[in-house]
CSV table of C-alpha atoms in Angstrom, one decimal:
chain,number,residue,atom,x,y,z
S,1,ARG,CA,2.7,-36.7,-10.0
S,2,ASN,CA,1.1,-38.8,-7.3
S,3,THR,CA,1.6,-42.1,-5.4
S,4,LEU,CA,0.6,-44.1,-8.5
S,5,GLU,CA,3.1,-42.4,-10.7
S,6,LEU,CA,5.8,-42.7,-8.1
S,7,SER,CA,5.2,-46.4,-7.9
S,8,ARG,CA,5.3,-46.8,-11.7
S,9,ASN,CA,8.4,-44.7,-12.4
S,10,SER,CA,10.5,-44.2,-9.3
S,11,PRO,CA,13.6,-46.1,-8.4
S,12,PHE,CA,12.6,-46.3,-4.7
S,13,CYS,CA,11.3,-49.0,-2.4
S,14,ALA,CA,7.6,-48.9,-1.5
S,15,ASP,CA,8.1,-47.2,1.9
S,16,CYS,CA,10.2,-44.4,0.4
S,17,GLN,CA,7.8,-44.0,-2.5
S,18,TYR,CA,5.0,-43.5,0.0
S,19,GLU,CA,7.0,-41.0,2.1
S,20,LEU,CA,8.1,-39.0,-1.0
S,21,SER,CA,4.6,-38.9,-2.5
S,22,ARG,CA,3.5,-37.2,0.8
S,23,ALA,CA,6.4,-34.8,0.6
S,24,LEU,CA,5.3,-33.8,-3.0
S,25,SER,CA,2.1,-32.4,-1.5
S,26,GLN,CA,3.9,-29.9,0.7
S,27,LYS,CA,2.5,-26.4,0.2
S,28,CYS,CA,4.5,-23.3,-0.8
S,29,ARG,CA,4.0,-20.6,1.8
S,30,ASP,CA,3.5,-17.9,-0.8
S,31,CYS,CA,1.4,-19.3,-3.6
S,32,ARG,CA,-0.1,-22.2,-1.6
S,33,ASN,CA,0.4,-24.6,-4.5
S,34,ASP,CA,2.0,-28.0,-3.9
S,35,MET,CA,5.7,-27.5,-3.8
S,36,HIS,CA,6.3,-29.5,-7.0
S,37,GLN,CA,3.9,-27.2,-8.9
S,38,CYS,CA,5.3,-24.0,-7.5
S,39,THR,CA,7.7,-21.7,-9.5
S,40,CYS,CA,8.0,-18.9,-6.9
S,41,VAL,CA,11.4,-17.3,-6.7
S,42,PRO,CA,13.0,-17.0,-3.2
S,43,SER,CA,13.0,-13.5,-1.8
S,44,SER,CA,16.9,-13.5,-1.9
S,45,LEU,CA,16.8,-13.8,-5.7
S,46,LYS,CA,13.6,-11.9,-6.6
S,47,ASN,CA,15.3,-8.7,-7.7
S,48,GLU,CA,18.3,-10.4,-9.4
S,49,GLY,CA,16.7,-11.3,-12.7
S,50,PHE,CA,15.5,-14.8,-11.9
S,51,LEU,CA,12.3,-15.6,-13.6
S,52,PHE,CA,11.2,-18.8,-11.9
S,53,HIS,CA,12.4,-21.5,-9.5
S,54,ALA,CA,11.2,-25.0,-10.2
S,55,LYS,CA,11.5,-27.5,-7.3
S,56,LEU,CA,10.1,-30.7,-6.0
S,57,PHE,CA,10.2,-30.6,-2.2
S,58,GLY,CA,10.8,-28.3,0.7
S,59,TYR,CA,14.1,-28.9,2.5
S,60,ASN,CA,14.7,-29.2,6.2
S,61,PRO,CA,18.4,-29.9,6.8
S,62,SER,CA,18.0,-30.3,10.5
S,63,ASP,CA,16.0,-33.5,10.3
S,64,ARG,CA,18.3,-36.3,9.0
S,65,THR,CA,15.4,-38.8,9.0
S,66,ASP,CA,13.3,-36.8,6.7
S,67,PRO,CA,12.7,-38.6,3.4
S,68,VAL,CA,13.8,-35.6,1.3
S,69,ASN,CA,17.0,-35.4,3.3
S,70,ARG,CA,17.7,-39.0,2.6
S,71,LEU,CA,17.1,-38.4,-1.1
S,72,VAL,CA,19.6,-35.5,-1.0
S,73,TYR,CA,22.2,-37.6,0.8
S,74,THR,CA,21.7,-40.4,-1.8
S,75,MET,CA,22.2,-38.0,-4.6
S,76,LYS,CA,25.5,-36.8,-3.1
S,77,ALA,CA,26.8,-40.4,-2.9
S,78,SER,CA,25.2,-42.2,-5.9
S,79,GLU,CA,25.6,-41.9,-9.7
S,80,ARG,CA,22.5,-44.1,-10.4
S,81,ARG,CA,21.1,-42.9,-13.7
S,82,GLU,CA,17.6,-44.0,-12.9
S,83,LEU,CA,17.5,-41.7,-9.8
S,84,TYR,CA,18.4,-38.6,-11.8
S,85,ASP,CA,16.1,-39.6,-14.7
S,86,TRP,CA,13.2,-39.8,-12.2
S,87,LEU,CA,14.0,-36.4,-10.7
S,88,ALA,CA,14.1,-35.0,-14.3
S,89,LEU,CA,10.8,-36.6,-15.1
S,90,MET,CA,9.2,-35.0,-12.1
S,91,LEU,CA,10.6,-31.6,-12.8
S,92,GLU,CA,9.8,-31.6,-16.5
S,93,PRO,CA,6.2,-30.3,-16.5
S,94,GLU,CA,6.8,-27.2,-14.4
S,95,LEU,CA,10.1,-26.5,-16.2
S,96,LYS,CA,8.5,-26.8,-19.6
S,97,GLY,CA,5.7,-24.4,-18.7
S,98,ALA,CA,8.1,-21.9,-17.1
S,99,ILE,CA,10.5,-22.0,-20.0
S,100,SER,CA,7.7,-21.6,-22.5
S,101,ALA,CA,6.3,-18.6,-20.6
S,102,ALA,CA,9.7,-16.9,-20.4
S,103,CYS,CA,10.4,-17.4,-24.1
S,104,GLN,CA,7.0,-16.2,-25.4
S,105,THR,CA,7.8,-12.5,-25.5
S,106,SER,CA,11.4,-12.8,-26.7
S,107,SER,CA,13.6,-15.1,-28.7
S,108,LEU,CA,15.6,-16.4,-25.8
S,109,ARG,CA,17.6,-19.6,-26.3
S,110,PRO,CA,17.3,-22.0,-23.3
S,111,VAL,CA,20.6,-23.4,-22.0
S,112,ILE,CA,21.1,-25.6,-18.9
S,113,THR,CA,24.0,-25.2,-16.6
S,114,TYR,CA,24.6,-26.2,-13.0
S,115,VAL,CA,26.2,-25.1,-9.7
S,116,PRO,CA,29.5,-27.0,-9.7
S,117,ARG,CA,30.3,-29.3,-6.7
S,118,SER,CA,33.4,-28.6,-4.6
S,119,LYS,CA,36.6,-30.0,-6.0
S,120,LYS,CA,37.1,-31.9,-2.7
S,121,SER,CA,33.7,-33.7,-3.0
S,122,VAL,CA,34.2,-34.5,-6.7
S,123,ALA,CA,37.6,-36.1,-5.8
S,124,LYS,CA,35.9,-38.1,-3.0
S,125,TYR,CA,32.8,-39.3,-4.9
S,126,GLY,CA,34.0,-39.1,-8.5
S,127,PHE,CA,31.0,-37.1,-9.8
S,128,ASP,CA,29.0,-33.9,-9.6
S,129,GLN,CA,25.4,-34.6,-8.6
S,130,ALA,CA,24.1,-31.2,-10.0
S,131,GLU,CA,25.8,-32.0,-13.3
S,132,LEU,CA,24.1,-35.4,-13.5
S,133,LEU,CA,20.7,-33.8,-12.8
S,134,ALA,CA,21.4,-31.1,-15.4
S,135,ARG,CA,22.2,-33.7,-18.0
S,136,ALA,CA,19.2,-35.8,-17.2
S,137,LEU,CA,17.0,-32.7,-17.7
S,138,SER,CA,18.9,-32.0,-20.9
S,139,ARG,CA,17.9,-35.4,-22.2
S,140,ARG,CA,14.2,-34.9,-21.3
S,141,LEU,CA,13.9,-31.3,-22.5
S,142,SER,CA,16.2,-31.5,-25.5
S,143,ILE,CA,18.1,-28.4,-24.2
S,144,PRO,CA,21.9,-28.3,-24.3
S,145,THR,CA,23.9,-28.4,-21.1
S,146,VAL,CA,27.1,-26.5,-20.7
S,147,SER,CA,29.7,-26.2,-17.9
S,148,ALA,CA,29.6,-22.4,-17.4
S,149,VAL,CA,31.5,-21.9,-14.1
S,150,LYS,CA,34.0,-23.8,-12.0
S,151,ARG,CA,34.8,-23.7,-8.3
S,152,LYS,CA,37.8,-22.0,-6.8
S,153,ASN,CA,39.8,-23.7,-4.1
S,154,LEU,CA,37.7,-22.5,-1.2
S,155,ASN,CA,36.8,-24.4,2.0
S,156,ASP,CA,33.3,-25.6,1.2
S,157,ALA,CA,32.7,-26.9,4.7
S,158,GLU,CA,33.5,-23.5,6.2
S,159,MET,CA,31.0,-21.8,3.7
S,160,LYS,CA,28.2,-24.1,5.0
S,161,LYS,CA,28.7,-22.7,8.5
S,162,LEU,CA,28.0,-19.2,7.4
S,163,ASN,CA,24.7,-17.4,7.7
S,164,ALA,CA,22.8,-16.3,4.5
S,165,ALA,CA,24.3,-12.8,4.3
S,166,SER,CA,27.8,-14.1,4.8
S,167,ARG,CA,27.3,-16.8,2.2
S,168,PHE,CA,26.4,-14.1,-0.3
S,169,SER,CA,29.5,-12.1,0.5
S,170,ALA,CA,31.8,-15.1,0.5
S,171,GLY,CA,30.2,-16.5,-2.7
S,172,ALA,CA,31.7,-13.6,-4.7
S,173,ASN,CA,35.1,-15.4,-4.6
S,174,ALA,CA,33.8,-19.0,-4.9
S,175,PHE,CA,33.3,-19.3,-8.6
S,176,GLU,CA,35.0,-18.3,-11.9
S,177,PRO,CA,33.8,-18.6,-15.5
S,178,VAL,CA,34.8,-21.5,-17.7
S,179,LEU,CA,36.7,-20.0,-20.6
S,180,GLY,CA,35.1,-20.5,-24.0
S,181,CYS,CA,31.7,-21.3,-22.5
S,182,SER,CA,29.0,-20.7,-25.1
S,183,VAL,CA,26.5,-18.8,-22.9
S,184,GLY,CA,25.8,-15.1,-23.5
S,185,LYS,CA,23.2,-12.4,-24.0
S,186,GLY,CA,20.0,-13.8,-25.5
S,187,ASP,CA,20.2,-17.1,-23.6
S,188,LEU,CA,17.7,-18.2,-20.9
S,189,LEU,CA,20.1,-19.7,-18.4
S,190,ILE,CA,18.5,-22.6,-16.4
S,191,ILE,CA,20.7,-23.2,-13.4
S,192,VAL,CA,20.5,-26.6,-11.7
S,193,ASP,CA,21.4,-27.5,-8.1
S,194,ASP,CA,20.4,-30.3,-5.8
S,195,VAL,CA,19.5,-28.0,-2.9
S,196,LEU,CA,18.8,-24.3,-2.6
S,197,THR,CA,19.1,-22.7,0.9
S,198,SER,CA,20.4,-19.1,0.9
S,199,GLY,CA,20.5,-18.9,-2.9
S,200,ALA,CA,24.1,-17.6,-2.8
S,201,SER,CA,25.6,-20.4,-5.0
S,202,VAL,CA,22.9,-20.0,-7.6
S,203,TYR,CA,23.2,-16.2,-7.5
S,204,TRP,CA,27.0,-16.3,-8.1
S,205,THR,CA,26.8,-19.0,-10.7
S,206,ALA,CA,24.5,-16.7,-12.6
S,207,LYS,CA,26.7,-13.7,-12.1
């Protein structure tokens, strides 16, 4: 989880490896741990039954030159398996610890799902980056991945222009369950997305 490990396992060039290794040491404003070691739940989700939030980096969408932003843009346009395998490798330790802690006091069954990409973007790029990351995590953690929800035909670009409160309101009509999905009571649902901003998409996926 440092520059040496990035160099040995990452699919990035030397310059990007260096920049991302620095980004890994960003501090959480609440617990003051490095961001990639933090499992703090965002304030918008704290009272909604979410037990932990594993992440690697902070996200600043306003700076398009930021190495984390470049990584996010690459994920949206690339299916490279080694990229998703690296992200899963880096997320694995904190996820394992959080899942173990959540399951200690009950017999929860961990299940991975993901926030589905808009239909327009899937048609354009041919894949769903959150699903690829979910399946990479599934391989590393030996936890099944299921497609639990699907997008309705809403204008995703318009959703992105909304403030946080409006996103939560609009999100109620953005998703619908996949019929026959094997997720239910007694499952610890691990929801994967590439970026979390307001938390609305993750919230409504869980609902």
